[in-house]
mmCIF file of C-alpha atoms in Angstrom:
data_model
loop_
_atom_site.group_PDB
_atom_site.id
_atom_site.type_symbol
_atom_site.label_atom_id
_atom_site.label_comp_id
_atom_site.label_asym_id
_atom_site.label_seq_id
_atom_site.Cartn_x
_atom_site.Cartn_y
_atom_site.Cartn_z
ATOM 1 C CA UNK A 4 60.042 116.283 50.932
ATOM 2 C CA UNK A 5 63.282 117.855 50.472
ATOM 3 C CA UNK A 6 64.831 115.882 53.569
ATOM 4 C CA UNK A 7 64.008 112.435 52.362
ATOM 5 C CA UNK A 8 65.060 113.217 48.571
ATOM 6 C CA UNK A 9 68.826 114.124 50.888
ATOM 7 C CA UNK A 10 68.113 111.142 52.867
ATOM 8 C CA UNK A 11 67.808 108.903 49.661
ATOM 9 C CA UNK A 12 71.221 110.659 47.968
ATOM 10 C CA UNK A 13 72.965 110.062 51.394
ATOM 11 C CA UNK A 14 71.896 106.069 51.504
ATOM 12 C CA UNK A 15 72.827 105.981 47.523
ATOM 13 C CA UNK A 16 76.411 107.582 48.597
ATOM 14 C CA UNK A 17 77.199 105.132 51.523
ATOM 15 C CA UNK A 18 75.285 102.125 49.407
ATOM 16 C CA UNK A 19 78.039 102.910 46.240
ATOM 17 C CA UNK A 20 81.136 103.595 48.572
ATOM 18 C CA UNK A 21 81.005 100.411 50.506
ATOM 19 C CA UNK A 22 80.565 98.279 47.078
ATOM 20 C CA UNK A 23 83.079 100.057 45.600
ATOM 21 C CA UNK A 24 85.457 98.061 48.593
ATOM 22 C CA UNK A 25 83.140 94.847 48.587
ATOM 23 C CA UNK A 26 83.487 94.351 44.437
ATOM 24 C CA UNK A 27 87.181 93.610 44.338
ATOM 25 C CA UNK A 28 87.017 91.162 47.106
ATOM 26 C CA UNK A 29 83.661 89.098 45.502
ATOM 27 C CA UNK A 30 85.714 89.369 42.148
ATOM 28 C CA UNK A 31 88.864 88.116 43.610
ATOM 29 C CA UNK A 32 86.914 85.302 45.765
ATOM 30 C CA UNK A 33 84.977 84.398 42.241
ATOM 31 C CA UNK A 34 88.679 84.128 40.250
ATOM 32 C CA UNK A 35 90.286 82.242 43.271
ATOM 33 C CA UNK A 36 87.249 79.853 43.564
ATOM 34 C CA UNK A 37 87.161 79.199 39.636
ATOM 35 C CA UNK A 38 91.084 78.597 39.059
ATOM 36 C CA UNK A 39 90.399 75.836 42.301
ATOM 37 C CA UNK A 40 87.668 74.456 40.735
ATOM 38 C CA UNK A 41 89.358 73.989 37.644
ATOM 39 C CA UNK A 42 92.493 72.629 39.277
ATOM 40 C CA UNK A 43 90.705 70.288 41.514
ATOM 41 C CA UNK A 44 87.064 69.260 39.553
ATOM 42 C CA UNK A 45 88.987 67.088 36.752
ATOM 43 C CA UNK A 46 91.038 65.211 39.803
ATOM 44 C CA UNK A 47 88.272 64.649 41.844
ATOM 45 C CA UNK A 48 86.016 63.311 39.048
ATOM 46 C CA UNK A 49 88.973 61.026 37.806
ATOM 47 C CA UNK A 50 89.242 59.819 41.742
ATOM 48 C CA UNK A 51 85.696 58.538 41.360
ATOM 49 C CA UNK A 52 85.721 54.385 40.466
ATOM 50 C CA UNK A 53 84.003 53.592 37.172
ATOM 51 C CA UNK A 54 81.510 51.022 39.378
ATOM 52 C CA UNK A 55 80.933 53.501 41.807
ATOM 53 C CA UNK A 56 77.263 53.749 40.938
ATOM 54 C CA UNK A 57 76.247 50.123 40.766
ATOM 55 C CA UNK A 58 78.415 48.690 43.426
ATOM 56 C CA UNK A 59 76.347 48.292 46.709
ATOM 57 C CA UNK A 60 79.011 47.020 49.003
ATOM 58 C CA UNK A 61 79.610 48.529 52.289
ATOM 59 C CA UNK A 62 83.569 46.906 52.263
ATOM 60 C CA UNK A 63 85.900 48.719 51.658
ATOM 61 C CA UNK A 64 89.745 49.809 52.179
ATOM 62 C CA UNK A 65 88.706 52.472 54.165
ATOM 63 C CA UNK A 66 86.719 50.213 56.597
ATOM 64 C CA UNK A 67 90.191 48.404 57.410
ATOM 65 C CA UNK A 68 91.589 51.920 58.480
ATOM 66 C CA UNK A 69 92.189 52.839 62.688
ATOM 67 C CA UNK A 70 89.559 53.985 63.850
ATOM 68 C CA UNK A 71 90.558 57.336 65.124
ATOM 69 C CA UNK A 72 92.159 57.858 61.869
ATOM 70 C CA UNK A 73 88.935 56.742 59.770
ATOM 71 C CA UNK A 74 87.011 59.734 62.078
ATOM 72 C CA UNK A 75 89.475 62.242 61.311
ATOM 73 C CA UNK A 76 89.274 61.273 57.028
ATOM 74 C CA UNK A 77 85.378 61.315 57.372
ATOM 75 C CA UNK A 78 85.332 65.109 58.973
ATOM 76 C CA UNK A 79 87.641 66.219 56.636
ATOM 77 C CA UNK A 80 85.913 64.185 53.556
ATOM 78 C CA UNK A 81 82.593 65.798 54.660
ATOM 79 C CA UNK A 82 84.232 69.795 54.902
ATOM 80 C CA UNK A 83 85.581 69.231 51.872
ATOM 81 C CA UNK A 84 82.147 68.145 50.225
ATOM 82 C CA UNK A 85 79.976 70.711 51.720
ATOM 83 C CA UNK A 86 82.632 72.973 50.935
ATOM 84 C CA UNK A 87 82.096 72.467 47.660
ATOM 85 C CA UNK A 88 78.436 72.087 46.985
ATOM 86 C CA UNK A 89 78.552 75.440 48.652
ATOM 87 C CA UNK A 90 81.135 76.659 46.194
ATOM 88 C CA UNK A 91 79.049 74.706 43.155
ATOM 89 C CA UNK A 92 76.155 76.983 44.204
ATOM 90 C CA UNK A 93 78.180 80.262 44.518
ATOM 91 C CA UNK A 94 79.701 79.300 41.339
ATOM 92 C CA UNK A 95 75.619 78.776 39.593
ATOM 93 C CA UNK A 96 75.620 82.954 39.575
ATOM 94 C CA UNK A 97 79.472 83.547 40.022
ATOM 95 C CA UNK A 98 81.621 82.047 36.839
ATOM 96 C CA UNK A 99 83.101 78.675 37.060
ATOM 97 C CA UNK A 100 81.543 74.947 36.923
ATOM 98 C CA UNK A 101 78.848 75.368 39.561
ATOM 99 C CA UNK A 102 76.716 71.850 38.927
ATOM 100 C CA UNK A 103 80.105 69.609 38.256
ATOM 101 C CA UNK A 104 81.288 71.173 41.651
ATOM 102 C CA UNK A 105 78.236 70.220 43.459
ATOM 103 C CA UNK A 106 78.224 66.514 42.239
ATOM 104 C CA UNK A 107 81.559 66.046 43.249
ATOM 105 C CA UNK A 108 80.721 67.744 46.450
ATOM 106 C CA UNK A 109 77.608 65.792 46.888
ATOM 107 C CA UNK A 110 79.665 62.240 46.325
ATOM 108 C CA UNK A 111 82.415 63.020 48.805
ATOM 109 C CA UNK A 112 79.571 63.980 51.427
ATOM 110 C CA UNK A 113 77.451 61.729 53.325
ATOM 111 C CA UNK A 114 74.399 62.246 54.277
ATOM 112 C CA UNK A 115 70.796 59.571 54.393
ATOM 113 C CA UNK A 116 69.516 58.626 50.794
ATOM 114 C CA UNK A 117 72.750 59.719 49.025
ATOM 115 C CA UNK A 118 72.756 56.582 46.664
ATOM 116 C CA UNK A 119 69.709 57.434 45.454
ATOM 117 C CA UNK A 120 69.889 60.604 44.929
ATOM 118 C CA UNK A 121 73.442 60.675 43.292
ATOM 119 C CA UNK A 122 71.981 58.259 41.094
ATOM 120 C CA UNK A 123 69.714 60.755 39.870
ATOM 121 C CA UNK A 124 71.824 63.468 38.998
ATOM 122 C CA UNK A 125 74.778 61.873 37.661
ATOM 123 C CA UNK A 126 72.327 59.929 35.504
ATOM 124 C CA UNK A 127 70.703 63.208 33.837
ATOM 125 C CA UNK A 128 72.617 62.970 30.467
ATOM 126 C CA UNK A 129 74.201 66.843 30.433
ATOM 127 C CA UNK A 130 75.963 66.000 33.909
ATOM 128 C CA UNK A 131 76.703 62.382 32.852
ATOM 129 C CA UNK A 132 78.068 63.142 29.091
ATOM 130 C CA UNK A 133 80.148 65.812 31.035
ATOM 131 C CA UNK A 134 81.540 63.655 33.464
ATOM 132 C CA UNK A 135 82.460 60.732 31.135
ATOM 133 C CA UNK A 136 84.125 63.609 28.695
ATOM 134 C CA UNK A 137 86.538 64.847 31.383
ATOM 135 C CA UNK A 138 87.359 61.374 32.224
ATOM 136 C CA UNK A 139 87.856 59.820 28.721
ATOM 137 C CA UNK A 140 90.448 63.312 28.238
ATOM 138 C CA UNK A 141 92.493 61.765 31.356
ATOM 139 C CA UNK A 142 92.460 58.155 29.847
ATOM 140 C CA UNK A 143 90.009 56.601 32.487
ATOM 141 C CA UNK A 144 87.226 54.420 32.224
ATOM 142 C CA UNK A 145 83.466 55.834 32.218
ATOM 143 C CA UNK A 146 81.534 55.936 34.775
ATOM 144 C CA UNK A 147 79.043 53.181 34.480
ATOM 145 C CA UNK A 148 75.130 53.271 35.251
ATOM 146 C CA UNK A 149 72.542 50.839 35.368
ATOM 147 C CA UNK A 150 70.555 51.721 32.270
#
């Protein structure tokens, strides 16, 4: 009994000394990715066209772009979006604006069904009111919905 009553005190040391080194860098990576969020969340949402969610045309400037160039925007459109619902989640425990990350994320993705399902979320009123706040601060339109 005595051996695994040391054996528990031992894994309790090692457990506390390597969080003691893992908590600055988790509280560091949670400040870094809230300032970025903040920076970047009120852009991004202001980037997004009033119409976007009742517009169901496939033409669009981007469709007159080179090819090899129009690649090259979608990979990095799509990092950047899963980068971000990623962060959105992180940021559901960790401080910051974890569901406004997520829809931004989750519009500069693609993926099947997307329409629909933005359509959705952004119509919940909390995410919607939000959105439509932050944009009426910067002096653009809201977005608009169908109901």
């Amino acid at each position: 009994m005595i051996k695994k009553v040391f054996f528990l005190d031992e894994m309790e040391s090692i457990f506390l000394d390597y969080f003691k080194v893992v908590i600055p860098y988790l509280v560091g990576i949670s400040i870094f990715i809230m300032v970025i969020s903040l920076l970047s969340i009120k852009w991004l949402v202001n980037q997004i066209p009033s119409d976007y969610l009742i517009k169901n045309t496939t033409e669009t400037s981007f469709n007159k772009l080179p090819v090899p160039l129009r690649i090259l925007i979608f990979i990095f459109k799509n990092l950047l979006g899963y980068l971000l619902i990623l962060g959105g989640m992180i940021m559901l425990i960790l401080p910051g604006q974890g569901l406004l990350t997520m829809m931004v994320g989750l519009v500069l993705s693609d993926y099947p069904g997307k329409k629909v399902f933005e359509k959705k979320i952004i119509a919940s009123e909390p995410i919607l009111k939000t959105i439509n706040w932050a944009r009426k601060k910067s002096g653009v339109k809201p977005l608009i919905t169908e109901n």
